[in-house]
Coordinates of C-alpha atoms in Angstrom, one line a residue:
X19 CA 125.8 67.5 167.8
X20 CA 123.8 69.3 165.2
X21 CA 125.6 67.5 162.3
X22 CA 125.4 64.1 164.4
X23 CA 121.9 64.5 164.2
X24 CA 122.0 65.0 160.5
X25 CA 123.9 62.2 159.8
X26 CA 121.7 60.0 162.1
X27 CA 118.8 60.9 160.2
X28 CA 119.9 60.7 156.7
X29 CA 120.8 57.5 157.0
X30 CA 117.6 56.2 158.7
X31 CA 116.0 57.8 155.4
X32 CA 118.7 55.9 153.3
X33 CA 117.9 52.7 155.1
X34 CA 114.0 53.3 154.7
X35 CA 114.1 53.3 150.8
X36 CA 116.5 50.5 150.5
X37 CA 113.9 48.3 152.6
X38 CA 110.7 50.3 150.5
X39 CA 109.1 48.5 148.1
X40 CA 107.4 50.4 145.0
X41 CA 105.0 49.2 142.8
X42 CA 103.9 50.1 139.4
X43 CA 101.8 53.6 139.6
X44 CA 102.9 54.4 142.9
X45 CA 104.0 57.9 143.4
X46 CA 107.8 58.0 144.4
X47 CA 108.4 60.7 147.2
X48 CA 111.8 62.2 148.3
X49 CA 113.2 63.4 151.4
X50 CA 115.7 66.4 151.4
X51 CA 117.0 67.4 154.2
X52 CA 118.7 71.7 155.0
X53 CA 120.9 72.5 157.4
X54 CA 123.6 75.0 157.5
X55 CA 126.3 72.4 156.1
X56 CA 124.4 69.7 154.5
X57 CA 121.9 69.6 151.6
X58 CA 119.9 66.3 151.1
X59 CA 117.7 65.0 148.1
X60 CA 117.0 64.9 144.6
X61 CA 118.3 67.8 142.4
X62 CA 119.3 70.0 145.1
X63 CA 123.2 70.0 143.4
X64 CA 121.4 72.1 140.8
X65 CA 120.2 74.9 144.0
X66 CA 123.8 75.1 145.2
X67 CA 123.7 78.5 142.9
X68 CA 120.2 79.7 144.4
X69 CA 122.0 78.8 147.8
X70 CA 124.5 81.3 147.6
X71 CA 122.6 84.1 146.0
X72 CA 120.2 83.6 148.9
X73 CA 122.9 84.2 151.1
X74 CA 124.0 86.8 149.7
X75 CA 127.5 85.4 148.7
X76 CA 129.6 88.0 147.0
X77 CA 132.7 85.7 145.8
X78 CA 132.4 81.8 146.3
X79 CA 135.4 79.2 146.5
X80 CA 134.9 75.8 144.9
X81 CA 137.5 73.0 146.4
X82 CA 137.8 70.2 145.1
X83 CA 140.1 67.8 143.6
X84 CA 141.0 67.4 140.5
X85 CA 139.2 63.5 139.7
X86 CA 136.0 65.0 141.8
X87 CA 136.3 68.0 139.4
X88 CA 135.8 65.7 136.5
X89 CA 132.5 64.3 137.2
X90 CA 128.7 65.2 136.2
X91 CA 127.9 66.4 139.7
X92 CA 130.6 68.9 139.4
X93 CA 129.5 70.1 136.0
X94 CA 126.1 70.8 137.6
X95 CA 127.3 73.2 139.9
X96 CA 129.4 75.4 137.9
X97 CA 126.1 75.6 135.6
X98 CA 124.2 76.4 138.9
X99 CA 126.5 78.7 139.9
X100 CA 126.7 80.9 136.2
X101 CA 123.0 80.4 135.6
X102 CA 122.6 82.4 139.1
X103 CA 125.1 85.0 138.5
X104 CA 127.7 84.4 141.2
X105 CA 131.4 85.2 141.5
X106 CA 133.0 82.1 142.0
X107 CA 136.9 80.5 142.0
X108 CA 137.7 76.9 141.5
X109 CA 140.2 75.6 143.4
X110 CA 141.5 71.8 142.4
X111 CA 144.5 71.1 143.3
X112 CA 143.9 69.7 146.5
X113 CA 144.0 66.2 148.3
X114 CA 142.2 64.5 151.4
X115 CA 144.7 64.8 153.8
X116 CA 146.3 61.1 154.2
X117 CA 145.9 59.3 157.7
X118 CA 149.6 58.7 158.7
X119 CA 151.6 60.2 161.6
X120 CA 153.3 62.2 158.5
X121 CA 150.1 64.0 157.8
X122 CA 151.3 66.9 160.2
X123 CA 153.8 67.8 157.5
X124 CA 151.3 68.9 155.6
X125 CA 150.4 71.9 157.4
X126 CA 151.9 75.1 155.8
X127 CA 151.4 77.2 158.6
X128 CA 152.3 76.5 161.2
X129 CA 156.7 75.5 161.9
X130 CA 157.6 73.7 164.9
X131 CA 160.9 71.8 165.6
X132 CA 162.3 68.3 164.8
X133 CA 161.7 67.2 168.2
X134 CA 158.0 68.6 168.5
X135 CA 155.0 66.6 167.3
X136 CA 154.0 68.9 165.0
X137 CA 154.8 70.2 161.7
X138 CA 158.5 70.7 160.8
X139 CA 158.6 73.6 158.0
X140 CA 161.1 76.1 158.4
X141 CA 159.9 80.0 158.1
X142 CA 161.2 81.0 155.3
X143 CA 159.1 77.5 154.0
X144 CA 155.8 79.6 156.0
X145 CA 156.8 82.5 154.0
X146 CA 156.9 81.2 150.5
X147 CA 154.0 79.5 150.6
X148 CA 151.8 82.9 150.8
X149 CA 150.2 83.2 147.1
X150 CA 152.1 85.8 145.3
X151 CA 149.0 88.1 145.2
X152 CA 150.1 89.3 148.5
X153 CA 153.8 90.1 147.6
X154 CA 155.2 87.1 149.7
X155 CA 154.0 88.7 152.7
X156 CA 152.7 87.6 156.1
X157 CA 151.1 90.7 157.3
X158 CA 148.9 93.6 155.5
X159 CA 149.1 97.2 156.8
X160 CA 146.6 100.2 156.8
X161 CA 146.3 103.6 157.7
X162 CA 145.3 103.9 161.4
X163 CA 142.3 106.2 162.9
X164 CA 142.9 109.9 163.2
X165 CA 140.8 112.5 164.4
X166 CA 142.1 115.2 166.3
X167 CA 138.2 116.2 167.2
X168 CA 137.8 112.9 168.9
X169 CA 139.7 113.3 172.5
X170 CA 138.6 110.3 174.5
X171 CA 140.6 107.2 173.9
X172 CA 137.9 104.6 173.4
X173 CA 134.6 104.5 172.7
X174 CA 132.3 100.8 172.8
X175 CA 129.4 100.3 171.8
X176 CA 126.6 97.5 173.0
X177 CA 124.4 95.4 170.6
X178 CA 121.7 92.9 170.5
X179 CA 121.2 90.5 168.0
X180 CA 119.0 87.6 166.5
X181 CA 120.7 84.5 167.2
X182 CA 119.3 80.8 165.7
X183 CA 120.3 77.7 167.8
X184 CA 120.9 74.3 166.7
X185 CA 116.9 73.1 167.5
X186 CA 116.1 76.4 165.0
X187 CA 115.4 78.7 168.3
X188 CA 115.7 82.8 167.9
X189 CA 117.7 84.1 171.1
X190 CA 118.5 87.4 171.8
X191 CA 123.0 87.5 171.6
X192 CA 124.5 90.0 173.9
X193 CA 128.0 92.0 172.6
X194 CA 130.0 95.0 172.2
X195 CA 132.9 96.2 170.6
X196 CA 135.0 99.0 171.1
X197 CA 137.1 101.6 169.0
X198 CA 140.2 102.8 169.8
X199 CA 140.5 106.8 169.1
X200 CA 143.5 108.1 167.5
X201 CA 145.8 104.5 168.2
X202 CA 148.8 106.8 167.5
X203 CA 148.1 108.6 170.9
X204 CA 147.1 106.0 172.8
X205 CA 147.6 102.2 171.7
X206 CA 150.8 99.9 173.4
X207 CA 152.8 97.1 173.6
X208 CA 153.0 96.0 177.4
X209 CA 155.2 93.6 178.6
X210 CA 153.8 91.0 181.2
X211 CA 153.0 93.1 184.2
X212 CA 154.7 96.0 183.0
X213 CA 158.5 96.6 182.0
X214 CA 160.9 94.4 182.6
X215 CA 158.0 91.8 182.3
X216 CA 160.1 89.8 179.7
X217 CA 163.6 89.7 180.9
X218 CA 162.4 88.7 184.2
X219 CA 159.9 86.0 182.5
X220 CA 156.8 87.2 183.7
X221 CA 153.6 85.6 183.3
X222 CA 150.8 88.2 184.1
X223 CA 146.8 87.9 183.2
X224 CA 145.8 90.5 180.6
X225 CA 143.9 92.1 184.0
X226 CA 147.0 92.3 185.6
X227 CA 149.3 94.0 182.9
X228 CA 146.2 96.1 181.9
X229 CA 146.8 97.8 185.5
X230 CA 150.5 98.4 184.9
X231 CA 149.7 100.7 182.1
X232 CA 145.8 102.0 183.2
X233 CA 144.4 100.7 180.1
X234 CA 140.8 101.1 178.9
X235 CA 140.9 98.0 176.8
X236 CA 143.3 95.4 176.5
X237 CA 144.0 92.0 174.9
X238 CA 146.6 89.2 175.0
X239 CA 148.6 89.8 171.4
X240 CA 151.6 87.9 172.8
X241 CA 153.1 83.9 172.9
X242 CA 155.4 82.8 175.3
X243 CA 156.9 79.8 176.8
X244 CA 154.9 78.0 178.3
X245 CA 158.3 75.9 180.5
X246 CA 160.1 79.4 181.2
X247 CA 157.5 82.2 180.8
X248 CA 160.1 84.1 178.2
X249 CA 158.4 85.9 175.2
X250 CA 158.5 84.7 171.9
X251 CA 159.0 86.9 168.6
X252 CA 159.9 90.5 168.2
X253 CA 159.0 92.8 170.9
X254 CA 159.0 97.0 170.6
X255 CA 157.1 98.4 173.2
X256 CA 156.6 102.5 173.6
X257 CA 159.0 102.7 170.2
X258 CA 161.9 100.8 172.0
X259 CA 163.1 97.5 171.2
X260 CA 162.8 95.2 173.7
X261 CA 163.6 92.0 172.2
X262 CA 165.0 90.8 169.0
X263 CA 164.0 86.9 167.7
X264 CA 166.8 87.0 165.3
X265 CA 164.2 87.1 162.2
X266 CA 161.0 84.9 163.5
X267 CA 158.0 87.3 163.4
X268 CA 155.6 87.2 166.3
X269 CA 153.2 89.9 165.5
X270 CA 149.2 89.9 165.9
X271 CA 149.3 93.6 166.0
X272 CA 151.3 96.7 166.2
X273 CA 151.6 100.5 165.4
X274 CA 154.6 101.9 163.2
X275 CA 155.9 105.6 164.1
X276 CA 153.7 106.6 160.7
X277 CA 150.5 105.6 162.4
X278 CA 150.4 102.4 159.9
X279 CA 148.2 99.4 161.7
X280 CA 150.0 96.3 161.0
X281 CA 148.3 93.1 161.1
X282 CA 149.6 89.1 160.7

């Protein structure tokens, strides 16, 4: 709604000048226009660097394609962003995404059958197209959390904060988050409802297979069927495997013997 609104009113703007009439003298005014996705008016290409050191931008990417790349307008903001000292990449080798039903085909991420409506990329096609800077790799891994001083196996904490709205309102936001002690100890795997829960295609809230287990926090980390309830992807629950996809990876989150976090 917000960038309705902005598009509503830069064009009544638009339309205002093209029906203004200027005479000799006169003083010629501007109208630019800042929101959190649109900037609006004369010069303010050469700000984009000021922008971003306002926010506070540590790296920047640039995308753009490679005729757009060519133009003045482009050449203005890689002066704007040197002349205000930030870290930025360009990225040109992209296209606007074509309209036809083949368009789906362009999405690297995501492989679905022949038969779905949806992109058709095998995985080892998902795999290869992760930039080489990450060793081919779908996942990261880091050290887990260990502290053999710390005994309870969570501990959350509650925050307020400043919050702008759409109409430029401050409201108070309302959250928490909570870390898991020692996830070596006390992080697992459940199975819908508790074991068994796959075999038997179980489909369980996360309430419900929280219960199984009596755990302080919990989170859905898992796909499934949605025709037959059965689990999709690898499954190793309390260091036992429970399930083997034959090579298609289905992990958000898990917890080698090591105490390694893997993520992806």
């Amino acid at each position: 709604m917000a960038a309705a609104r902005g598009r509503d009113a830069i064009v009544k703007v638009v339309r205002a000048v093209e029906g203004a009439s200027i005479s000799a003298g006169s003083i010629i005014m501007y109208v630019q226009m800042a929101t959190s996705t649109i900037r609006y008016g004369m010069g303010v290409t050469q700000e984009v660097g000021m922008d971003f050191q306002n926010m506070g931008a540590k790296k920047v990417c640039l995308m753009t394609d490679k005729t757009v790349g060519k133009l003045p307008p482009m050449q203005i903001v890689l002066e704007a962003m040197t002349k205000a000292g930030i870290n930025f990449e360009v990225y040109d080798n992209i296209r606007v995404e074509p309209t036809d039903s083949r368009s789906l085909d362009d999405d690297m991420l995501l492989p679905f059958p022949s038969f779905e409506k949806w992109p058709r990329h095998s995985h080892r096609h998902v795999r290869d197209c992760q930039p080489d800077i990450f060793g081919n790799a779908t996942h990261e891994t880091f050290p887990a959390h260990r502290n053999s001083n710390i005994t309870v196996p969570s501990t959350t904490r509650y925050f307020v904060t400043k919050v702008v709205d759409s109409l430029d309102k401050v409201k108070n936001g309302y959250g928490h988050y909570t870390v898991i002690n020692n996830p070596l100890r006390t992080f697992s795997v459940v199975e819908p409802g508790g074991s068994n829960g796959c075999i038997e295609h179980r489909r369980r809230t996360v309430e419900n297979t929280s219960q199984a287990r009596t755990c302080h926090v919990a989170v859905n980390a898992g796909f499934f069927n949605t025709h037959t309830g059965a689990c999709l992807g690898n499954l190793v629950t309390d260091g036992k495997r429970i399930q083997d996809s034959g090579g298609i990876q289905n992990a958000n989150f898990g917890i080698r013997k090591d105490g390694t976090i893997v993520v992806g």
